[in-house]
């Protein structure tokens, strides 16, 4: 049992929670029994409670009680300082392979979360802010809640709740999921795209995020009812600060002050090539190299003194292109669909689009598109 969750581990310590329904795990825990996987006559898997010894007898050393504890240590956050330090220092092992992030920043992310800081991931579009936040949530295996603040039209309804009226009941209040979230001990609460939220949302969040206050005021008018943020709750938000996004509102300075800022870096071309190769091992490596080179060249240009394009191609777009190559599209087709629409065609030969087309052109006529798949050589 970890927090309010019942996790399952196999005899080797691998986590298998998601394979077994909550009820079965809970009952096995209550009975102190192991679960054995069985397949019924209809071919359906069912889990049968059996004595722990069935699985522990074979291995000599660990006792019945040792097994779950040892296995759980992977995600259980220790309380003593020395153990906590150890946990943070070893936390790189918890990073999923499909997330590319500077090791120090990942460590800082984990540390900030276990220390109950409010975290804000910043960086340009499509650089992995949301992915990093979600990876953190998965790595820590805590109760988690997701709110896309950029998509909320009515901040009060999303963060506080709704007042309803029914003839039989009269006026009553139904609280939001957010109210439930902040009352869940050790919850990790994702506030995605906070910069795009309505300023009303920021006002409501102001006291919630303040370490000295940590409460939500249900009714701003009478100033009475408040709900306290539970112990160990950590907020992780993402923001596009200071980039090309015009829809992004300038985040209030006072709100920003309540966060530890972790800036996601744009990937280097080697890092991006590595990511694409990891994600699409059957696509020829040279093709993926072209994708990462195109992306890198556009990013360098956007950073130059007198840039001819305002922004570079994001990692999101690179991954998208690689996915198209995987499905048999040529790099030209992929560029037509994913890259060019992002660049303005106004100005003809001097347009952003023309400039980007020239970059793509350099990587096209090398014949590599004839031989897209190279399954034997790649692992
Ligand atoms: N650093 C990264 N490591 C691995 N994959 C990445 C990275 N950055 C981007 N990607 C890929 O791009 C996709 C989009 O990333 P993500 O949603 O995290 O971007 P974001 O920074 O939140 O963008 P936005 O500002 O638009 O919200 C991911 O699903 C992933 O496939
Ligand atoms: Mg995002």
Short mmCIF file of C-alpha atoms and ligand atoms in Angstrom, two decimals:
data_model
loop_
_atom_site.label_atom_id
_atom_site.label_comp_id
_atom_site.label_asym_id
_atom_site.label_seq_id
_atom_site.Cartn_x
_atom_site.Cartn_y
_atom_site.Cartn_z
CA UNK A 1 0.00 0.00 0.00
CA UNK A 2 1.38 3.36 -1.00
CA UNK A 3 -0.67 6.33 0.11
CA UNK A 4 -4.18 5.30 -0.78
CA UNK A 5 -3.11 3.01 -3.62
CA UNK A 6 -2.66 -0.71 -3.69
CA UNK A 7 0.30 -1.53 -5.88
CA UNK A 8 1.22 -4.94 -7.21
CA UNK A 9 4.70 -6.28 -7.84
CA UNK A 10 5.79 -9.57 -9.30
CA UNK A 11 8.32 -11.78 -7.52
CA UNK A 12 11.17 -9.96 -9.25
CA UNK A 13 10.02 -6.58 -7.99
CA UNK A 14 8.57 -5.38 -11.31
CA UNK A 15 5.51 -3.24 -10.90
CA UNK A 16 2.41 -4.85 -12.42
CA UNK A 17 -0.29 -2.72 -10.82
CA UNK A 18 -1.94 -1.80 -14.09
CA UNK A 19 -2.53 -5.47 -14.99
CA UNK A 20 -4.78 -6.12 -12.02
CA UNK A 21 -8.00 -4.42 -11.05
CA UNK A 22 -8.06 -2.25 -7.94
CA UNK A 23 -10.57 -4.42 -6.10
CA UNK A 24 -8.49 -7.58 -6.51
CA UNK A 25 -5.35 -5.82 -5.30
CA UNK A 26 -7.14 -4.36 -2.34
CA UNK A 27 -8.66 -7.69 -1.27
CA UNK A 28 -5.33 -9.50 -1.63
CA UNK A 29 -3.64 -6.86 0.48
CA UNK A 30 -6.30 -7.10 3.16
CA UNK A 31 -5.93 -10.89 3.25
CA UNK A 32 -2.13 -10.80 3.16
CA UNK A 33 -2.15 -13.02 0.09
CA UNK A 34 -0.43 -13.02 -3.28
CA UNK A 35 -2.27 -13.00 -6.57
CA UNK A 36 -1.70 -15.74 -9.09
CA UNK A 37 -2.43 -15.19 -12.73
CA UNK A 38 -4.77 -17.75 -14.23
CA UNK A 39 -6.49 -18.11 -17.55
CA UNK A 40 -10.05 -19.38 -17.51
CA UNK A 41 -11.82 -21.61 -20.03
CA UNK A 42 -13.01 -18.64 -22.03
CA UNK A 43 -9.46 -17.36 -22.30
CA UNK A 44 -10.00 -14.57 -19.83
CA UNK A 45 -7.34 -13.77 -17.27
CA UNK A 46 -8.33 -13.91 -13.64
CA UNK A 47 -6.32 -13.40 -10.50
CA UNK A 48 -6.52 -15.97 -7.73
CA UNK A 49 -5.46 -15.32 -4.16
CA UNK A 50 -2.71 -17.73 -3.04
CA UNK A 51 -0.34 -17.77 -0.05
CA UNK A 52 2.66 -15.46 -0.40
CA UNK A 53 4.95 -18.47 0.15
CA UNK A 54 4.07 -19.80 -3.28
CA UNK A 55 6.20 -17.04 -4.69
CA UNK A 56 8.69 -16.47 -1.92
CA UNK A 57 9.63 -20.10 -1.15
CA UNK A 58 11.81 -20.43 -4.22
CA UNK A 59 13.97 -17.46 -3.35
CA UNK A 60 15.82 -18.19 -0.15
CA UNK A 61 16.46 -14.88 1.56
CA UNK A 62 13.53 -12.48 1.53
CA UNK A 63 10.76 -13.07 3.99
CA UNK A 64 7.11 -12.66 3.12
CA UNK A 65 7.03 -9.15 4.48
CA UNK A 66 10.23 -8.05 2.74
CA UNK A 67 9.03 -8.45 -0.79
CA UNK A 68 6.58 -5.60 -1.24
CA UNK A 69 8.63 -3.25 0.90
CA UNK A 70 11.80 -3.78 -1.09
CA UNK A 71 10.00 -3.44 -4.38
CA UNK A 72 8.09 -0.40 -3.30
CA UNK A 73 11.25 1.48 -2.39
CA UNK A 74 11.53 2.54 -6.02
CA UNK A 75 8.78 5.09 -5.73
CA UNK A 76 8.23 5.45 -2.02
CA UNK A 77 9.56 8.84 -0.96
CA UNK A 78 11.74 8.47 2.12
CA UNK A 79 11.41 10.82 5.05
CA UNK A 80 14.88 10.92 6.65
CA UNK A 81 17.22 13.49 5.16
CA UNK A 82 19.99 11.06 4.20
CA UNK A 83 17.51 8.76 2.48
CA UNK A 84 15.80 11.67 0.80
CA UNK A 85 19.14 12.89 -0.54
CA UNK A 86 19.92 9.41 -1.82
CA UNK A 87 16.51 9.21 -3.46
CA UNK A 88 16.98 12.53 -5.24
CA UNK A 89 20.50 11.68 -6.37
CA UNK A 90 19.35 8.33 -7.79
CA UNK A 91 16.24 9.75 -9.38
CA UNK A 92 17.61 9.76 -12.92
CA UNK A 93 16.63 6.08 -13.04
CA UNK A 94 13.00 7.17 -12.82
CA UNK A 95 13.22 9.24 -15.99
CA UNK A 96 11.41 7.57 -18.89
CA UNK A 97 13.56 6.86 -21.94
CA UNK A 98 11.32 8.81 -24.27
CA UNK A 99 11.88 12.08 -22.44
CA UNK A 100 15.04 13.98 -23.30
CA UNK A 101 15.94 16.36 -20.51
CA UNK A 102 19.14 17.61 -18.98
CA UNK A 103 19.90 15.22 -16.06
CA UNK A 104 20.41 18.08 -13.63
CA UNK A 105 17.02 19.55 -14.52
CA UNK A 106 15.31 16.20 -14.08
CA UNK A 107 16.92 15.84 -10.68
CA UNK A 108 15.81 19.35 -9.78
CA UNK A 109 12.30 18.52 -10.96
CA UNK A 110 12.13 15.45 -8.71
CA UNK A 111 13.67 17.33 -5.80
CA UNK A 112 11.23 20.21 -6.15
CA UNK A 113 8.30 17.81 -6.24
CA UNK A 114 9.32 15.78 -3.19
CA UNK A 115 10.02 19.02 -1.33
CA UNK A 116 6.50 20.21 -2.11
CA UNK A 117 7.53 23.20 -4.24
CA UNK A 118 5.30 24.61 -6.92
CA UNK A 119 7.02 23.96 -10.21
CA UNK A 120 6.70 25.81 -13.47
CA UNK A 121 8.11 24.33 -16.64
CA UNK A 122 8.93 26.98 -19.19
CA UNK A 123 10.26 26.94 -22.72
CA UNK A 124 9.16 27.35 -26.32
CA UNK A 125 6.29 25.43 -27.90
CA UNK A 126 6.67 21.69 -28.32
CA UNK A 127 9.91 21.30 -26.35
CA UNK A 128 8.60 18.77 -23.85
CA UNK A 129 7.13 20.85 -21.02
CA UNK A 130 3.92 18.87 -20.74
CA UNK A 131 5.74 15.60 -21.37
CA UNK A 132 8.23 16.35 -18.57
CA UNK A 133 5.42 17.29 -16.18
CA UNK A 134 3.51 14.10 -16.99
CA UNK A 135 6.68 12.01 -16.70
CA UNK A 136 7.27 13.44 -13.26
CA UNK A 137 3.78 12.49 -12.19
CA UNK A 138 4.29 8.93 -13.47
CA UNK A 139 7.72 8.59 -11.90
CA UNK A 140 6.51 9.54 -8.45
CA UNK A 141 3.44 7.34 -8.61
CA UNK A 142 1.33 9.65 -6.52
CA UNK A 143 -2.33 10.48 -6.92
CA UNK A 144 -2.46 12.92 -9.79
CA UNK A 145 -4.84 15.34 -11.38
CA UNK A 146 -4.66 17.14 -14.72
CA UNK A 147 -6.15 20.51 -15.54
CA UNK A 148 -5.67 22.22 -18.86
CA UNK A 149 -5.87 25.82 -17.79
CA UNK A 150 -5.55 27.07 -21.35
CA UNK A 151 -8.81 25.40 -22.29
CA UNK A 152 -10.94 26.62 -19.40
CA UNK A 153 -13.53 29.18 -20.33
CA UNK A 154 -14.98 29.51 -16.85
CA UNK A 155 -12.22 29.54 -14.21
CA UNK A 156 -14.61 29.69 -11.27
CA UNK A 157 -16.47 26.58 -12.39
CA UNK A 158 -13.24 24.70 -13.07
CA UNK A 159 -11.44 25.63 -9.89
CA UNK A 160 -14.22 26.08 -7.40
CA UNK A 161 -17.48 24.60 -8.63
CA UNK A 162 -20.96 25.47 -9.72
CA UNK A 163 -24.01 26.77 -7.99
CA UNK A 164 -27.12 24.94 -9.17
CA UNK A 165 -30.74 25.46 -8.62
CA UNK A 166 -33.43 22.82 -8.56
CA UNK A 167 -37.02 23.31 -7.52
CA UNK A 168 -36.93 20.44 -5.05
CA UNK A 169 -33.48 21.07 -3.59
CA UNK A 170 -33.25 24.80 -3.87
CA UNK A 171 -29.82 26.28 -4.45
CA UNK A 172 -26.88 23.97 -3.92
CA UNK A 173 -23.19 23.93 -4.65
CA UNK A 174 -21.30 21.20 -6.48
CA UNK A 175 -17.60 21.40 -5.94
CA UNK A 176 -15.10 21.06 -8.76
CA UNK A 177 -12.57 18.28 -9.32
CA UNK A 178 -9.92 20.81 -8.37
CA UNK A 179 -11.43 21.11 -4.88
CA UNK A 180 -11.13 17.34 -4.54
CA UNK A 181 -7.60 17.40 -5.92
CA UNK A 182 -6.21 19.89 -3.44
CA UNK A 183 -7.71 17.90 -0.57
CA UNK A 184 -5.88 14.73 -1.64
CA UNK A 185 -2.69 14.29 0.41
CA UNK A 186 0.50 14.00 -1.69
CA UNK A 187 -1.36 14.70 -4.90
CA UNK A 188 0.59 16.02 -7.84
CA UNK A 189 -1.62 18.54 -9.61
CA UNK A 190 -0.79 19.48 -13.16
CA UNK A 191 -1.85 22.93 -14.26
CA UNK A 192 -1.06 22.77 -17.95
CA UNK A 193 -0.76 25.95 -20.01
CA UNK A 194 -1.16 28.23 -17.02
CA UNK A 195 0.00 31.23 -19.05
CA UNK A 196 -3.02 30.87 -21.27
CA UNK A 197 -5.45 30.79 -18.37
CA UNK A 198 -7.93 33.54 -17.71
CA UNK A 199 -6.62 36.12 -15.19
CA UNK A 200 -9.53 35.17 -12.92
CA UNK A 201 -7.94 31.75 -12.62
CA UNK A 202 -4.68 33.30 -11.53
CA UNK A 203 -6.47 35.30 -8.84
CA UNK A 204 -8.17 32.21 -7.51
CA UNK A 205 -4.88 30.30 -7.52
CA UNK A 206 -2.95 33.05 -5.75
CA UNK A 207 -3.74 31.89 -2.20
CA UNK A 208 -3.68 28.22 -3.16
CA UNK A 209 -0.11 28.46 -4.39
CA UNK A 210 1.21 30.68 -1.63
CA UNK A 211 3.25 28.56 0.80
CA UNK A 212 2.12 30.73 3.69
CA UNK A 213 -1.58 30.49 2.83
CA UNK A 214 -2.34 27.30 0.92
CA UNK A 215 -6.09 27.61 0.89
CA UNK A 216 -8.83 28.03 -1.67
CA UNK A 217 -11.56 30.52 -1.01
CA UNK A 218 -14.85 29.06 -2.12
CA UNK A 219 -16.75 32.26 -2.12
CA UNK A 220 -14.93 35.47 -2.82
CA UNK A 221 -17.92 37.58 -1.85
CA UNK A 222 -18.48 36.80 1.79
CA UNK A 223 -14.88 35.76 2.47
CA UNK A 224 -15.97 32.86 4.64
CA UNK A 225 -15.54 29.32 3.41
CA UNK A 226 -12.00 28.19 2.63
CA UNK A 227 -10.52 24.81 1.85
CA UNK A 228 -6.99 24.02 2.91
CA UNK A 229 -4.51 22.39 0.59
CA UNK A 230 -3.66 18.94 1.95
CA UNK A 231 -0.23 17.89 3.18
CA UNK A 232 2.33 17.08 0.48
CA UNK A 233 0.37 18.46 -2.45
CA UNK A 234 2.60 19.67 -5.24
CA UNK A 235 1.62 21.82 -8.21
CA UNK A 236 3.31 21.47 -11.56
CA UNK A 237 2.46 23.99 -14.22
CA UNK A 238 3.63 24.69 -17.74
CA UNK A 239 4.01 28.02 -19.45
CA UNK A 240 5.09 29.49 -22.72
CA UNK A 241 6.88 32.52 -21.40
CA UNK A 242 8.55 35.01 -23.65
CA UNK A 243 8.11 33.18 -26.90
CA UNK A 244 6.24 33.57 -30.11
CA UNK A 245 2.81 32.78 -28.66
CA UNK A 246 0.62 35.84 -28.81
CA UNK A 247 -2.33 34.12 -27.14
CA UNK A 248 -0.17 33.69 -24.09
CA UNK A 249 -0.90 36.35 -21.56
CA UNK A 250 1.96 37.84 -19.67
CA UNK A 251 1.89 35.95 -16.41
CA UNK A 252 1.37 38.05 -13.33
CA UNK A 253 4.67 38.64 -11.54
CA UNK A 254 3.21 37.83 -8.11
CA UNK A 255 1.92 34.51 -9.38
CA UNK A 256 5.21 33.70 -11.08
CA UNK A 257 7.02 34.33 -7.80
CA UNK A 258 5.19 31.40 -6.25
CA UNK A 259 6.95 28.93 -8.51
CA UNK A 260 10.32 27.31 -8.88
CA UNK A 261 11.10 27.76 -12.58
CA UNK A 262 12.53 24.92 -14.63
CA UNK A 263 13.38 25.91 -18.15
CA UNK A 264 13.25 23.14 -20.73
CA UNK A 265 16.03 23.37 -23.28
CA UNK A 266 15.47 22.93 -26.96
CA UNK A 267 17.21 19.76 -28.01
CA UNK A 268 20.52 19.78 -29.88
CA UNK A 269 20.49 17.99 -33.22
CA UNK A 270 22.30 14.99 -31.70
CA UNK A 271 19.78 14.74 -28.90
CA UNK A 272 16.90 15.02 -31.30
CA UNK A 273 18.38 12.45 -33.65
CA UNK A 274 18.79 10.15 -30.67
CA UNK A 275 15.16 10.65 -29.64
CA UNK A 276 13.82 10.02 -33.15
CA UNK A 277 15.96 6.90 -33.52
CA UNK A 278 14.71 5.66 -30.19
CA UNK A 279 11.10 6.31 -31.16
CA UNK A 280 11.32 5.00 -34.73
CA UNK A 281 14.09 2.38 -34.81
CA UNK A 282 12.93 0.98 -38.14
CA UNK A 283 13.26 4.25 -40.03
CA UNK A 284 16.65 4.66 -41.63
CA UNK A 285 18.91 6.62 -39.33
CA UNK A 286 20.16 8.94 -42.10
CA UNK A 287 16.60 10.03 -42.82
CA UNK A 288 16.05 10.87 -39.19
CA UNK A 289 19.34 12.71 -39.19
CA UNK A 290 17.96 14.88 -41.98
CA UNK A 291 14.89 15.67 -39.92
CA UNK A 292 16.92 16.69 -36.89
CA UNK A 293 19.28 18.74 -39.08
CA UNK A 294 16.39 20.62 -40.69
CA UNK A 295 14.92 21.35 -37.28
CA UNK A 296 18.27 22.43 -35.93
CA UNK A 297 18.98 24.78 -38.83
CA UNK A 298 15.62 26.51 -38.46
CA UNK A 299 16.20 26.91 -34.72
CA UNK A 300 19.66 28.38 -35.23
CA UNK A 301 18.27 30.82 -37.75
CA UNK A 302 15.51 31.91 -35.38
CA UNK A 303 18.13 32.65 -32.73
CA UNK A 304 20.41 34.60 -35.09
CA UNK A 305 20.88 38.37 -34.90
CA UNK A 306 18.76 39.20 -37.89
CA UNK A 307 16.65 36.10 -38.19
CA UNK A 308 14.72 35.43 -41.37
CA UNK A 309 12.24 33.27 -39.48
CA UNK A 310 10.66 34.02 -36.10
CA UNK A 311 10.76 30.52 -34.68
CA UNK A 312 12.35 27.18 -35.32
CA UNK A 313 10.71 23.81 -35.87
CA UNK A 314 9.75 22.25 -32.54
CA UNK A 315 10.59 18.78 -31.35
CA UNK A 316 6.87 18.08 -31.53
CA UNK A 317 7.01 18.73 -35.28
CA UNK A 318 10.18 16.66 -35.70
CA UNK A 319 8.50 13.72 -34.00
CA UNK A 320 5.48 14.22 -36.23
CA UNK A 321 7.66 14.19 -39.36
CA UNK A 322 9.49 11.06 -38.23
CA UNK A 323 6.09 9.42 -37.72
CA UNK A 324 5.15 10.28 -41.28
CA UNK A 325 8.41 8.84 -42.61
CA UNK A 326 7.66 5.71 -40.64
CA UNK A 327 4.32 5.51 -42.44
CA UNK A 328 5.95 5.80 -45.85
CA UNK A 329 5.71 9.52 -46.56
CA UNK A 330 8.68 11.22 -48.18
CA UNK A 331 10.44 14.03 -46.41
CA UNK A 332 9.03 16.41 -49.03
CA UNK A 333 5.48 15.31 -48.29
CA UNK A 334 6.06 15.51 -44.56
CA UNK A 335 7.44 19.03 -44.91
CA UNK A 336 4.49 20.09 -47.05
CA UNK A 337 2.05 18.96 -44.41
CA UNK A 338 3.77 19.79 -41.16
CA UNK A 339 6.42 22.45 -41.68
CA UNK A 340 5.36 24.92 -44.36
CA UNK A 341 1.95 25.82 -42.90
CA UNK A 342 3.80 27.09 -39.83
CA UNK A 343 5.57 29.74 -41.91
CA UNK A 344 4.13 32.79 -43.56
CA UNK A 345 4.11 32.75 -47.36
CA UNK A 346 3.64 36.51 -47.65
CA UNK A 347 6.43 38.27 -49.44
CA UNK A 348 7.08 35.61 -52.07
CA UNK A 349 10.78 35.00 -52.49
CA UNK A 350 11.56 36.82 -49.26
CA UNK A 351 8.95 35.02 -47.20
CA UNK A 352 9.62 32.86 -44.19
CA UNK A 353 8.20 29.92 -46.07
CA UNK A 354 10.57 30.30 -48.98
CA UNK A 355 13.48 30.42 -46.59
CA UNK A 356 12.41 27.25 -44.82
CA UNK A 357 11.77 25.51 -48.13
CA UNK A 358 15.36 26.18 -49.11
CA UNK A 359 16.58 24.54 -45.92
CA UNK A 360 14.41 21.46 -46.52
CA UNK A 361 15.54 21.30 -50.15
CA UNK A 362 19.12 20.69 -49.07
CA UNK A 363 18.12 17.44 -47.47
CA UNK A 364 15.94 16.04 -50.18
CA UNK A 365 17.81 15.00 -53.26
CA UNK A 366 20.20 12.57 -51.67
CA UNK A 367 18.25 9.49 -52.76
CA UNK A 368 17.72 8.33 -49.22
CA UNK A 369 13.97 8.42 -49.62
CA UNK A 370 14.17 5.38 -51.92
CA UNK A 371 15.23 3.18 -49.09
CA UNK A 372 13.19 4.17 -46.12
CA UNK A 373 13.30 1.04 -44.08
CA UNK A 374 16.45 -0.57 -42.92
CA UNK A 375 15.18 -3.17 -40.55
CA UNK A 376 18.16 -5.52 -40.66
CA UNK A 377 20.84 -3.03 -39.70
CA UNK A 378 18.93 -1.21 -37.03
CA UNK A 379 18.10 -3.18 -33.93
N1 LIG B 1 12.38 16.99 -24.62
C1 LIG B 1 11.62 16.10 -25.26
N2 LIG B 1 11.85 14.78 -25.10
C2 LIG B 1 11.09 13.89 -25.73
N3 LIG B 1 10.08 14.18 -26.56
C3 LIG B 1 9.81 15.46 -26.76
C4 LIG B 1 10.55 16.49 -26.13
N4 LIG B 1 10.05 17.67 -26.52
C5 LIG B 1 9.03 17.41 -27.33
N5 LIG B 1 8.87 16.08 -27.51
C6 LIG B 1 7.86 15.46 -28.36
O1 LIG B 1 6.95 16.47 -28.74
C7 LIG B 1 5.66 16.23 -28.21
C8 LIG B 1 5.11 17.51 -27.63
O2 LIG B 1 5.75 17.80 -26.42
P1 LIG B 1 5.01 18.56 -25.24
O3 LIG B 1 3.55 18.41 -25.37
O4 LIG B 1 5.62 18.15 -23.95
O5 LIG B 1 5.41 20.05 -25.59
P2 LIG B 1 5.13 21.37 -24.77
O6 LIG B 1 6.47 21.95 -24.44
O7 LIG B 1 4.22 21.11 -23.65
O8 LIG B 1 4.44 22.25 -25.89
P3 LIG B 1 3.34 23.43 -25.79
O9 LIG B 1 4.11 24.66 -25.43
O10 LIG B 1 2.79 23.51 -27.16
O11 LIG B 1 2.35 23.02 -24.75
C9 LIG B 1 5.82 15.13 -27.19
O12 LIG B 1 4.69 14.31 -27.16
C10 LIG B 1 7.05 14.39 -27.67
O13 LIG B 1 6.70 13.44 -28.65
MG1 LIG B 2 2.20 21.64 -23.32
#
